[in-house]
PDB file of N, CA, C and O and ligand atoms in Angstrom:
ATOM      1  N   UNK A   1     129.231 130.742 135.633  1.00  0.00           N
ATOM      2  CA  UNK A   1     128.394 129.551 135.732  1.00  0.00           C
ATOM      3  C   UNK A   1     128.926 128.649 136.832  1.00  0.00           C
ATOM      4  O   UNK A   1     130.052 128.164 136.725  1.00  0.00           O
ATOM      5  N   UNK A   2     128.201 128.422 137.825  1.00  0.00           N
ATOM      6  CA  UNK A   2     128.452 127.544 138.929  1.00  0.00           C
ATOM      7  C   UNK A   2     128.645 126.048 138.391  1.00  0.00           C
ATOM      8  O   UNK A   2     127.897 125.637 137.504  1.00  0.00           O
ATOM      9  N   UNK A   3     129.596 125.279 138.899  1.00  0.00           N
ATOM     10  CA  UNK A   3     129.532 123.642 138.596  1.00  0.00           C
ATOM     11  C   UNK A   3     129.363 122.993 139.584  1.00  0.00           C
ATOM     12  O   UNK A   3     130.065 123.528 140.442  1.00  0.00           O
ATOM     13  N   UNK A   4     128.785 122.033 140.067  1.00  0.00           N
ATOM     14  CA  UNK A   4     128.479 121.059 141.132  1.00  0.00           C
ATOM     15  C   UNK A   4     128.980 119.685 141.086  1.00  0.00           C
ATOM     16  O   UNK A   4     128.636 118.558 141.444  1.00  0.00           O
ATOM     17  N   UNK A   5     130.061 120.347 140.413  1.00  0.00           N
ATOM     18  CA  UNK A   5     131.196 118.539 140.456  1.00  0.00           C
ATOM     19  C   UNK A   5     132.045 118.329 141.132  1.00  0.00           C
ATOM     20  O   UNK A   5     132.168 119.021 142.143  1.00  0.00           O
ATOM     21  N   UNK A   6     132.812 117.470 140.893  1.00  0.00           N
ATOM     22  CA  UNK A   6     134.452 117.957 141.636  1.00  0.00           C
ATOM     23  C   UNK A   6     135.161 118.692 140.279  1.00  0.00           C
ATOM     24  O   UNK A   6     134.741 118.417 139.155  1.00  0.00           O
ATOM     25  N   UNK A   7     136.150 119.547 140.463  1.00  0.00           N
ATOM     26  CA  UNK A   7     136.447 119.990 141.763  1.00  0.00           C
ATOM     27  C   UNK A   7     135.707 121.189 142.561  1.00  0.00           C
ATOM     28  O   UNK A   7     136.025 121.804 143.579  1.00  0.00           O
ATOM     29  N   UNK A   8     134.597 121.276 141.696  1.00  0.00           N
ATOM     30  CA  UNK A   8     134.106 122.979 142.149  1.00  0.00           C
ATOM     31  C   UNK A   8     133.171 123.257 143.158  1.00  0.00           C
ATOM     32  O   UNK A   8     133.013 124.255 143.860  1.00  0.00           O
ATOM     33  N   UNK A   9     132.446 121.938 143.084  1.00  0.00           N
ATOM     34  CA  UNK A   9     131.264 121.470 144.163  1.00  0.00           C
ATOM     35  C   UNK A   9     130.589 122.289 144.799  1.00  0.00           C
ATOM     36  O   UNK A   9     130.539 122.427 146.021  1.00  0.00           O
ATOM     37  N   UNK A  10     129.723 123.201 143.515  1.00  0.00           N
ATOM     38  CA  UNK A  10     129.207 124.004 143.801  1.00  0.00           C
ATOM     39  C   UNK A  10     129.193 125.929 144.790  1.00  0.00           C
ATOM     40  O   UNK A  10     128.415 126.704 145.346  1.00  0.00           O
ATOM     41  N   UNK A  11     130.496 125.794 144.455  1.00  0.00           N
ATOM     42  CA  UNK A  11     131.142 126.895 145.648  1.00  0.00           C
ATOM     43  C   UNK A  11     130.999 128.139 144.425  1.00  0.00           C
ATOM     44  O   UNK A  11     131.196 127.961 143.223  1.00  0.00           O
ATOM     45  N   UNK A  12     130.653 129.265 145.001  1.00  0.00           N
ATOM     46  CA  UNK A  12     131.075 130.571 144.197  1.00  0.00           C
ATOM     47  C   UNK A  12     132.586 131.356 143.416  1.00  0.00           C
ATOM     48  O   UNK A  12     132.656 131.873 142.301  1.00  0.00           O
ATOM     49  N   UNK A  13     133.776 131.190 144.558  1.00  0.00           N
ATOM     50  CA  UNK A  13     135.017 131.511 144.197  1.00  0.00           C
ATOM     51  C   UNK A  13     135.634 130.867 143.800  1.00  0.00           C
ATOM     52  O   UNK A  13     135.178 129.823 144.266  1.00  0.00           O
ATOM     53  N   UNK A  14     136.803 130.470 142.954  1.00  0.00           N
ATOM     54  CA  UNK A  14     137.436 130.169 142.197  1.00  0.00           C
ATOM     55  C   UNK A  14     138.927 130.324 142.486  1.00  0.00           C
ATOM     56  O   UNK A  14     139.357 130.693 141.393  1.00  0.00           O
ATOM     57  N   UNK A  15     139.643 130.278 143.060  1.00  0.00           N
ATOM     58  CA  UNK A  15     141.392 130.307 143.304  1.00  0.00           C
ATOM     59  C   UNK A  15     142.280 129.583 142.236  1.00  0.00           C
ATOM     60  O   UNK A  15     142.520 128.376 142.210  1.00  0.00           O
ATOM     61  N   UNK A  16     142.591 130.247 141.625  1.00  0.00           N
ATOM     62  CA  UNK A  16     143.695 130.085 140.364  1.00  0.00           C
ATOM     63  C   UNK A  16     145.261 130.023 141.317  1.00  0.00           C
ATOM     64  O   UNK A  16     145.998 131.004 141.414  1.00  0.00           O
ATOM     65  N   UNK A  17     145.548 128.693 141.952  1.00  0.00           N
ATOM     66  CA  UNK A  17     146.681 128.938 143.015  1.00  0.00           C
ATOM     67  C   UNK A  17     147.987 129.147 142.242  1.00  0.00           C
ATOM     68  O   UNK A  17     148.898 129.837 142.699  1.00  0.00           O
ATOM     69  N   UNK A  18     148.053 128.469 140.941  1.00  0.00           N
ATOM     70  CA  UNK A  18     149.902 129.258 140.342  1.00  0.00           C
ATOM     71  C   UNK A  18     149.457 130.531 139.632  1.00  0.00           C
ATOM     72  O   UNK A  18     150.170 130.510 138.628  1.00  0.00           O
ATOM     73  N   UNK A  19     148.916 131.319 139.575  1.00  0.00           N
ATOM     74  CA  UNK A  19     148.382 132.550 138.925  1.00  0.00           C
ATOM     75  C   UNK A  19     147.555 133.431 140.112  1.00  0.00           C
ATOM     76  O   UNK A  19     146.906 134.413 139.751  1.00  0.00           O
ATOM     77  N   UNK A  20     147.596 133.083 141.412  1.00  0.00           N
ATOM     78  CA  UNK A  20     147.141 133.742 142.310  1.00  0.00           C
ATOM     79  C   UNK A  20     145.926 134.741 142.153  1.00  0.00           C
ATOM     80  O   UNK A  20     146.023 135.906 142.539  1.00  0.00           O
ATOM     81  N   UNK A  21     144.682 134.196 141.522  1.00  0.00           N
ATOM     82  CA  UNK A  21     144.004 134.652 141.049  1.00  0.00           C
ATOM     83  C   UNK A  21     142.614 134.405 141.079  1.00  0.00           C
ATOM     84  O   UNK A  21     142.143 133.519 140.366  1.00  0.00           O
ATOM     85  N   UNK A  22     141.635 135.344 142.103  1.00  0.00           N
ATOM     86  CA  UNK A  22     140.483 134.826 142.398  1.00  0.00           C
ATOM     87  C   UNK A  22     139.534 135.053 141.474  1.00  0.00           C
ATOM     88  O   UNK A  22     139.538 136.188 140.997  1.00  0.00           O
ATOM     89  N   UNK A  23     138.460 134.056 140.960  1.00  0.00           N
ATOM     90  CA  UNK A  23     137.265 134.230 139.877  1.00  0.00           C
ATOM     91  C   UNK A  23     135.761 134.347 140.664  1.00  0.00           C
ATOM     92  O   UNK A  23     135.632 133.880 141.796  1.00  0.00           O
ATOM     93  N   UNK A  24     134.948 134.830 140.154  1.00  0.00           N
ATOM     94  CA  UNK A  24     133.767 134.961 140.506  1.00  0.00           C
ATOM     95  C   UNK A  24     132.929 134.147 139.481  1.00  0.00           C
ATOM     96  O   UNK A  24     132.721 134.803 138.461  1.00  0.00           O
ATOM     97  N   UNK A  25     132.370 132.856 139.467  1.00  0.00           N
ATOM     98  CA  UNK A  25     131.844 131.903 139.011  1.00  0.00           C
ATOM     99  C   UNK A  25     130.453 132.431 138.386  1.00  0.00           C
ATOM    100  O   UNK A  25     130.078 132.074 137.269  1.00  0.00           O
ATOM    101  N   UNK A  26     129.605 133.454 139.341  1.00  0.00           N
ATOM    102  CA  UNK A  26     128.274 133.680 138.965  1.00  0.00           C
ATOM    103  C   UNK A  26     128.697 134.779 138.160  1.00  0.00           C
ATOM    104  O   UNK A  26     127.672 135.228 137.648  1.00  0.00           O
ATOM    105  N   UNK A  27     130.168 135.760 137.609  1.00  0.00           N
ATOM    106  CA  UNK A  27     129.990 136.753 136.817  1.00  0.00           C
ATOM    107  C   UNK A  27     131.194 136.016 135.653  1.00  0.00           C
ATOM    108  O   UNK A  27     131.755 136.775 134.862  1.00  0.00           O
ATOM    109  N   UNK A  28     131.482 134.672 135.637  1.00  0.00           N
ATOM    110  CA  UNK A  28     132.523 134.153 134.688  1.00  0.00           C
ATOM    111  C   UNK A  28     132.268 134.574 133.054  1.00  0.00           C
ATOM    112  O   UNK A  28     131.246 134.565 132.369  1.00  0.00           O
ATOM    113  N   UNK A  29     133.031 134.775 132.891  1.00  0.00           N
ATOM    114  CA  UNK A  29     133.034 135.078 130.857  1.00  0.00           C
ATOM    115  C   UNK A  29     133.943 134.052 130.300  1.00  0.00           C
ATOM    116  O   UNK A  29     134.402 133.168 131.023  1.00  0.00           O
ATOM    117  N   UNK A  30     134.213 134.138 129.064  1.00  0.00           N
ATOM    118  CA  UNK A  30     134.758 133.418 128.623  1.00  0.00           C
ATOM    119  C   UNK A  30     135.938 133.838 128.757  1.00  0.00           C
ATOM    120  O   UNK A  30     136.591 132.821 128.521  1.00  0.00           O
ATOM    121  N   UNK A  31     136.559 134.533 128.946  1.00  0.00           N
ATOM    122  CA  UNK A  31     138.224 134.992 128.825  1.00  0.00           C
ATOM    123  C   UNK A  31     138.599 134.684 130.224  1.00  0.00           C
ATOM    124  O   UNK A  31     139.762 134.949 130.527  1.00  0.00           O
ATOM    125  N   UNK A  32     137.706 134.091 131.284  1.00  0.00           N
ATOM    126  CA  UNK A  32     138.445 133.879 132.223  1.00  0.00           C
ATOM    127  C   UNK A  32     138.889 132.472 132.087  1.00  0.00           C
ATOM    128  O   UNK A  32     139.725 132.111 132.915  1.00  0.00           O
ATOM    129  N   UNK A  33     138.340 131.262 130.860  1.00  0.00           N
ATOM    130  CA  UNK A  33     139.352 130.468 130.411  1.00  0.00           C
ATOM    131  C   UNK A  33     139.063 129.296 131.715  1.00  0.00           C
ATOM    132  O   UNK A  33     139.812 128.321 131.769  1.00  0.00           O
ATOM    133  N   UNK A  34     137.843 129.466 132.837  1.00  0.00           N
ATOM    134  CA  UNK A  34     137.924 128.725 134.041  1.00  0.00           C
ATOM    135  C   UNK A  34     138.202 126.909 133.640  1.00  0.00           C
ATOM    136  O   UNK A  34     138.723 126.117 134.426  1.00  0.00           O
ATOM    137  N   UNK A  35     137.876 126.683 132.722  1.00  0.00           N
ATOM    138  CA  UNK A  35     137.914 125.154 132.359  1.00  0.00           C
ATOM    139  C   UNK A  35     139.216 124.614 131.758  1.00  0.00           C
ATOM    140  O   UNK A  35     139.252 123.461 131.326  1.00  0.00           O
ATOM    141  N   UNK A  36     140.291 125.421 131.720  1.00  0.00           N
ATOM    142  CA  UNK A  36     141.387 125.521 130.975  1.00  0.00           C
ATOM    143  C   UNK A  36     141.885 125.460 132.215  1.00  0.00           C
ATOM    144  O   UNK A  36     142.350 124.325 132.327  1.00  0.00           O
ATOM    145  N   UNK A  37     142.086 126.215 133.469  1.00  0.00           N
ATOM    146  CA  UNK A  37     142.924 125.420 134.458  1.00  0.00           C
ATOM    147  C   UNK A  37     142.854 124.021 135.317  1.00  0.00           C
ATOM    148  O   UNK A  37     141.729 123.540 135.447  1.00  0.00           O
ATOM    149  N   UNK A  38     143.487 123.624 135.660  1.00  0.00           N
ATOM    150  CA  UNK A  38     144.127 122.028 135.711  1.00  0.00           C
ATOM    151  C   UNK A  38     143.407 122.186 137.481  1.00  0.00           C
ATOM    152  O   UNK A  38     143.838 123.042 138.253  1.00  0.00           O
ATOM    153  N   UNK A  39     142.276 121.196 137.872  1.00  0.00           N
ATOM    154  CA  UNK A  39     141.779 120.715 138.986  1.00  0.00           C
ATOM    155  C   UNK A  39     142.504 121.025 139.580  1.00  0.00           C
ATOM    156  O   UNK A  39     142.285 121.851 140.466  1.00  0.00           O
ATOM    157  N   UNK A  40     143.863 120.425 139.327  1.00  0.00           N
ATOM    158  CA  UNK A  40     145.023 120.452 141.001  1.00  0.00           C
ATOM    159  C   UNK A  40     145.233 121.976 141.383  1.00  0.00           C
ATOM    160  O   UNK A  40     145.664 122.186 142.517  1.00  0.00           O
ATOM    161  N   UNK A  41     144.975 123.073 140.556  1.00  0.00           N
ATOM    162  CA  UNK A  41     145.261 124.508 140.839  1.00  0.00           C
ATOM    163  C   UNK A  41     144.017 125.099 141.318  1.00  0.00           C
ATOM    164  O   UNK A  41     143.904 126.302 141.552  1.00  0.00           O
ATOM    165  N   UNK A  42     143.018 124.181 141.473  1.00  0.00           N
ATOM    166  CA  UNK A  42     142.243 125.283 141.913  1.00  0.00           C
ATOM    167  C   UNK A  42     141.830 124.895 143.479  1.00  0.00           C
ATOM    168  O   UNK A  42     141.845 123.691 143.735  1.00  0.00           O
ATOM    169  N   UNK A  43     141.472 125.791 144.522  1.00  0.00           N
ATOM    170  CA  UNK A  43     140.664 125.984 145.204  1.00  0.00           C
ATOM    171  C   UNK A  43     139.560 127.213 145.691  1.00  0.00           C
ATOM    172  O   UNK A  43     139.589 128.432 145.858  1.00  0.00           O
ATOM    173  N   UNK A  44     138.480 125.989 145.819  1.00  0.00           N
ATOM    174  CA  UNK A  44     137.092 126.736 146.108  1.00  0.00           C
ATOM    175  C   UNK A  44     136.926 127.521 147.341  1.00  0.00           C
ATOM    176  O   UNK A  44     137.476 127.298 148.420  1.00  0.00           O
ATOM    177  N   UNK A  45     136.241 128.307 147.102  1.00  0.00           N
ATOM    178  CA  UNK A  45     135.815 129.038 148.271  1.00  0.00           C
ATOM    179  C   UNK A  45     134.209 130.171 148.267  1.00  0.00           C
ATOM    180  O   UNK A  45     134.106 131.156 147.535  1.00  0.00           O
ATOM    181  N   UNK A  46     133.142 129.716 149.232  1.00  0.00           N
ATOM    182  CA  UNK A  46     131.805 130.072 149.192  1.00  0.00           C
ATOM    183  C   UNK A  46     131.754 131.732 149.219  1.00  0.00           C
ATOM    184  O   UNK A  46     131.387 132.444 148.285  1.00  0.00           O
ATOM    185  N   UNK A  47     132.169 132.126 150.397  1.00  0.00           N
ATOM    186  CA  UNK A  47     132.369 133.663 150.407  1.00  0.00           C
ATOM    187  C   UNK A  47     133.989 134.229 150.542  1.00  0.00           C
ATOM    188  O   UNK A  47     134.825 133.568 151.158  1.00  0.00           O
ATOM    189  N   UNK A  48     134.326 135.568 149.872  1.00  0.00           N
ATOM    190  CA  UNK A  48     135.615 136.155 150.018  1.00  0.00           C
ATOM    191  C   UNK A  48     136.292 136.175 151.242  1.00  0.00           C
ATOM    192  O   UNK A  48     137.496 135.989 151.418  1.00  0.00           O
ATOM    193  N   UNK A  49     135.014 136.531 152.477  1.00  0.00           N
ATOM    194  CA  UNK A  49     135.704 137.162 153.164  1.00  0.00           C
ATOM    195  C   UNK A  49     135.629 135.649 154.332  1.00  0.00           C
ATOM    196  O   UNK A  49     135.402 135.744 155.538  1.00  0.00           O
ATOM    197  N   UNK A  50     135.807 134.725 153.805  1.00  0.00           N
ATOM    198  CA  UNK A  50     136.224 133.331 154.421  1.00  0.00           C
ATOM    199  C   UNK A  50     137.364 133.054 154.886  1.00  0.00           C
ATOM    200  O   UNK A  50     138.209 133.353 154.041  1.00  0.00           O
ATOM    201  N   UNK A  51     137.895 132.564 155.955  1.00  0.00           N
ATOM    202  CA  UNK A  51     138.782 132.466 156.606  1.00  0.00           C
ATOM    203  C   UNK A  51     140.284 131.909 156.234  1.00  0.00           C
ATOM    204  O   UNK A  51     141.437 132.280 156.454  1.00  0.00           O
ATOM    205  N   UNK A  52     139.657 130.837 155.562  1.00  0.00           N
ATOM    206  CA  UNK A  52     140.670 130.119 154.981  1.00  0.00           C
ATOM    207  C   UNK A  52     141.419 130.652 153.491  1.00  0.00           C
ATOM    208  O   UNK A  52     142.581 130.464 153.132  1.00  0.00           O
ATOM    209  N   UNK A  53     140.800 131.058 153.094  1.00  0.00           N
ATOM    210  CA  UNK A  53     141.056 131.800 151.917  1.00  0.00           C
ATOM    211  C   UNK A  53     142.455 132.827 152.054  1.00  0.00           C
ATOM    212  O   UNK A  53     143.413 132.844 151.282  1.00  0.00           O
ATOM    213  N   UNK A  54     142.239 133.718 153.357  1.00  0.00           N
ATOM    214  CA  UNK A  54     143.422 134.483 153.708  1.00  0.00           C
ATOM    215  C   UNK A  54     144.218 133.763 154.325  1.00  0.00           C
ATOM    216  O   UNK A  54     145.356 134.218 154.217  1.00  0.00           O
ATOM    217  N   UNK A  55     144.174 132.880 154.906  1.00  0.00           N
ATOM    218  CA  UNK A  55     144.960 132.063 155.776  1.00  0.00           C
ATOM    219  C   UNK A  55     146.148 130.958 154.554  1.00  0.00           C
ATOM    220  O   UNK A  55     147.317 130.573 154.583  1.00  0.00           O
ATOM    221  N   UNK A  56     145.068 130.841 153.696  1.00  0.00           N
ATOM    222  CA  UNK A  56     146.009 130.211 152.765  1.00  0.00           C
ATOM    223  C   UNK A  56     146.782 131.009 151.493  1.00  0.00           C
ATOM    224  O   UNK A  56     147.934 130.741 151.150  1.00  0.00           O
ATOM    225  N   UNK A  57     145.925 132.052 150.846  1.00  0.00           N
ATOM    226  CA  UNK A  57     146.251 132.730 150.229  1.00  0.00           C
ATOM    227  C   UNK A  57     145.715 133.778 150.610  1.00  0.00           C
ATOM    228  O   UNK A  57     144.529 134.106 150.563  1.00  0.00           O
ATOM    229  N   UNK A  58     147.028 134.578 151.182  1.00  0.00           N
ATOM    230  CA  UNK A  58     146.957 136.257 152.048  1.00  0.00           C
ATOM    231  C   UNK A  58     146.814 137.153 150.201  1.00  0.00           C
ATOM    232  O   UNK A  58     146.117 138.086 149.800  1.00  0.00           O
ATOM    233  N   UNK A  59     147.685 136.412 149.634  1.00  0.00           N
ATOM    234  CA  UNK A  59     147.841 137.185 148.488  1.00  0.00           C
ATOM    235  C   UNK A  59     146.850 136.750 146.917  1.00  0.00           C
ATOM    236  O   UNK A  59     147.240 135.862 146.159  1.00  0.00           O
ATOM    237  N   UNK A  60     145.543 137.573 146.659  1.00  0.00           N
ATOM    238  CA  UNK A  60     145.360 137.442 145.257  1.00  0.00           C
ATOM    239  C   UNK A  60     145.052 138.352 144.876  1.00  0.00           C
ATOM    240  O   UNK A  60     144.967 139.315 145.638  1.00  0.00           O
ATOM    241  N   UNK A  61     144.766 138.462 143.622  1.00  0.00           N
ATOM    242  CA  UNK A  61     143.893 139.141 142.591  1.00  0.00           C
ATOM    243  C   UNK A  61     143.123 138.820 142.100  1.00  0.00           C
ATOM    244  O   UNK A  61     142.968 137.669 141.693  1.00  0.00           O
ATOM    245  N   UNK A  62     141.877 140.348 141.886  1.00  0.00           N
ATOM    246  CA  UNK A  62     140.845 139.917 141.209  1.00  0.00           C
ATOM    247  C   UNK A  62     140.702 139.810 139.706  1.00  0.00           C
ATOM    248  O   UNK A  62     141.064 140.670 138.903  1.00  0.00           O
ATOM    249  N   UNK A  63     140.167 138.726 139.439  1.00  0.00           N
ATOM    250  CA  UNK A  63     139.998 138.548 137.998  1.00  0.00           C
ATOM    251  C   UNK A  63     139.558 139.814 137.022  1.00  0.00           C
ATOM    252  O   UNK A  63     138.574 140.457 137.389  1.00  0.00           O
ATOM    253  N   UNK A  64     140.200 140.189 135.853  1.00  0.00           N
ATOM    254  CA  UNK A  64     139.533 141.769 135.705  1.00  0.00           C
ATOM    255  C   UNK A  64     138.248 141.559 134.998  1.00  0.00           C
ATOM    256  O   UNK A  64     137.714 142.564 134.529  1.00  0.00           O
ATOM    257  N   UNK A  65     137.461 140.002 134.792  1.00  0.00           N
ATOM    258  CA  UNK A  65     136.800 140.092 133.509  1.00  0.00           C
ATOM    259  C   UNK A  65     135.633 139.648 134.451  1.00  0.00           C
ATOM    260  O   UNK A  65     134.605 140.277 134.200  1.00  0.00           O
ATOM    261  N   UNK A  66     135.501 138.720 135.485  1.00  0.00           N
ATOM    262  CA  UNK A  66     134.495 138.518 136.418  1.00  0.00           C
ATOM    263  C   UNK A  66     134.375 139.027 137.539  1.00  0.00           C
ATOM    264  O   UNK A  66     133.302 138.826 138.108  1.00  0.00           O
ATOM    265  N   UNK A  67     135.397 139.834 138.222  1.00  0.00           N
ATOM    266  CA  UNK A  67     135.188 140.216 139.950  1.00  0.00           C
ATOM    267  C   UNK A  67     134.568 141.829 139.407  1.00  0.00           C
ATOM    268  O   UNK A  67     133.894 142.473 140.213  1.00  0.00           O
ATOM    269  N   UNK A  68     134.798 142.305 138.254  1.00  0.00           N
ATOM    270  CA  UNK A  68     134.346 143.501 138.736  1.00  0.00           C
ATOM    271  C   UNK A  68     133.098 144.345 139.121  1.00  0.00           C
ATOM    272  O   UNK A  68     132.923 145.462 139.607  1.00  0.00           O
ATOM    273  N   UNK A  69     132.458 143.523 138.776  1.00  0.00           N
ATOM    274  CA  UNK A  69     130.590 143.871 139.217  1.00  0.00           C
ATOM    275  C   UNK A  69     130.731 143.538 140.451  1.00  0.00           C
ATOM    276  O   UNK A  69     129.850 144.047 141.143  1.00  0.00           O
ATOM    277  N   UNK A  70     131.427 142.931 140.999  1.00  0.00           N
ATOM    278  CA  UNK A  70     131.261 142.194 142.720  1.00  0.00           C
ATOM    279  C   UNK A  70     131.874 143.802 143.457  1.00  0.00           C
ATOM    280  O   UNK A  70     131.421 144.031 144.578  1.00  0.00           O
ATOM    281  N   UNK A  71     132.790 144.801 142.908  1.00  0.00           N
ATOM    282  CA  UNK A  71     133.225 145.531 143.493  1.00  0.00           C
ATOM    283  C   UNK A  71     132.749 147.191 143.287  1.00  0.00           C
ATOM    284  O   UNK A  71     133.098 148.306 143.676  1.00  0.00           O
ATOM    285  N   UNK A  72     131.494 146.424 142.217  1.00  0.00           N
ATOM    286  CA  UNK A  72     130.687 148.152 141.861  1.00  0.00           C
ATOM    287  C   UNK A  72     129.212 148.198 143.596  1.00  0.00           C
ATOM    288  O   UNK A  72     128.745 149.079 144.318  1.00  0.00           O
ATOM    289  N   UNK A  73     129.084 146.838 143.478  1.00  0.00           N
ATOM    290  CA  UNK A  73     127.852 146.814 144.608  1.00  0.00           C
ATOM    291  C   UNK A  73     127.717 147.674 145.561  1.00  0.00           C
ATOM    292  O   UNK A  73     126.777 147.579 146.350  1.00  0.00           O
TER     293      UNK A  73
HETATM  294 ZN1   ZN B   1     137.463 135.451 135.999  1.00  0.00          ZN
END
């Protein structure tokens, strides 16, 4: 489920920065727990293959409970 607040402001990805861990917002479940991490850990990002994303975090993982339909396509 997409949010259009702060901090999520409407963006698709999800960066879990102390758990290095990217979410997919439009395939979120409940076990990914997204409302349970703390604003200051997250940053957004529209598409994966966005610049900044590697530039800031070279290193994540995909969430196993929302990214994986993104990687059957
Ligand atoms: Zn997830």
């Amino acid at each position: 489920m997409r949010r259009f607040e702060y901090p999520y402001f409407g963006k698709r990805y999800l960066y879990d920065i102390p758990n290095k861990t990217l979410h997919d917002l439009v395939n979120e479940t409940d076990e990914c727990k997204i409302n349970e991490i703390h604003e200051d850990d997250i940053d957004m990002y529209s598409h994966l293959n966005e610049l900044a994303l590697l530039l800031e975090h070279p290193v994540y993982y995909p969430c196993p409970h929302c990214m994986k339909k993104e990687e059957e396509k």
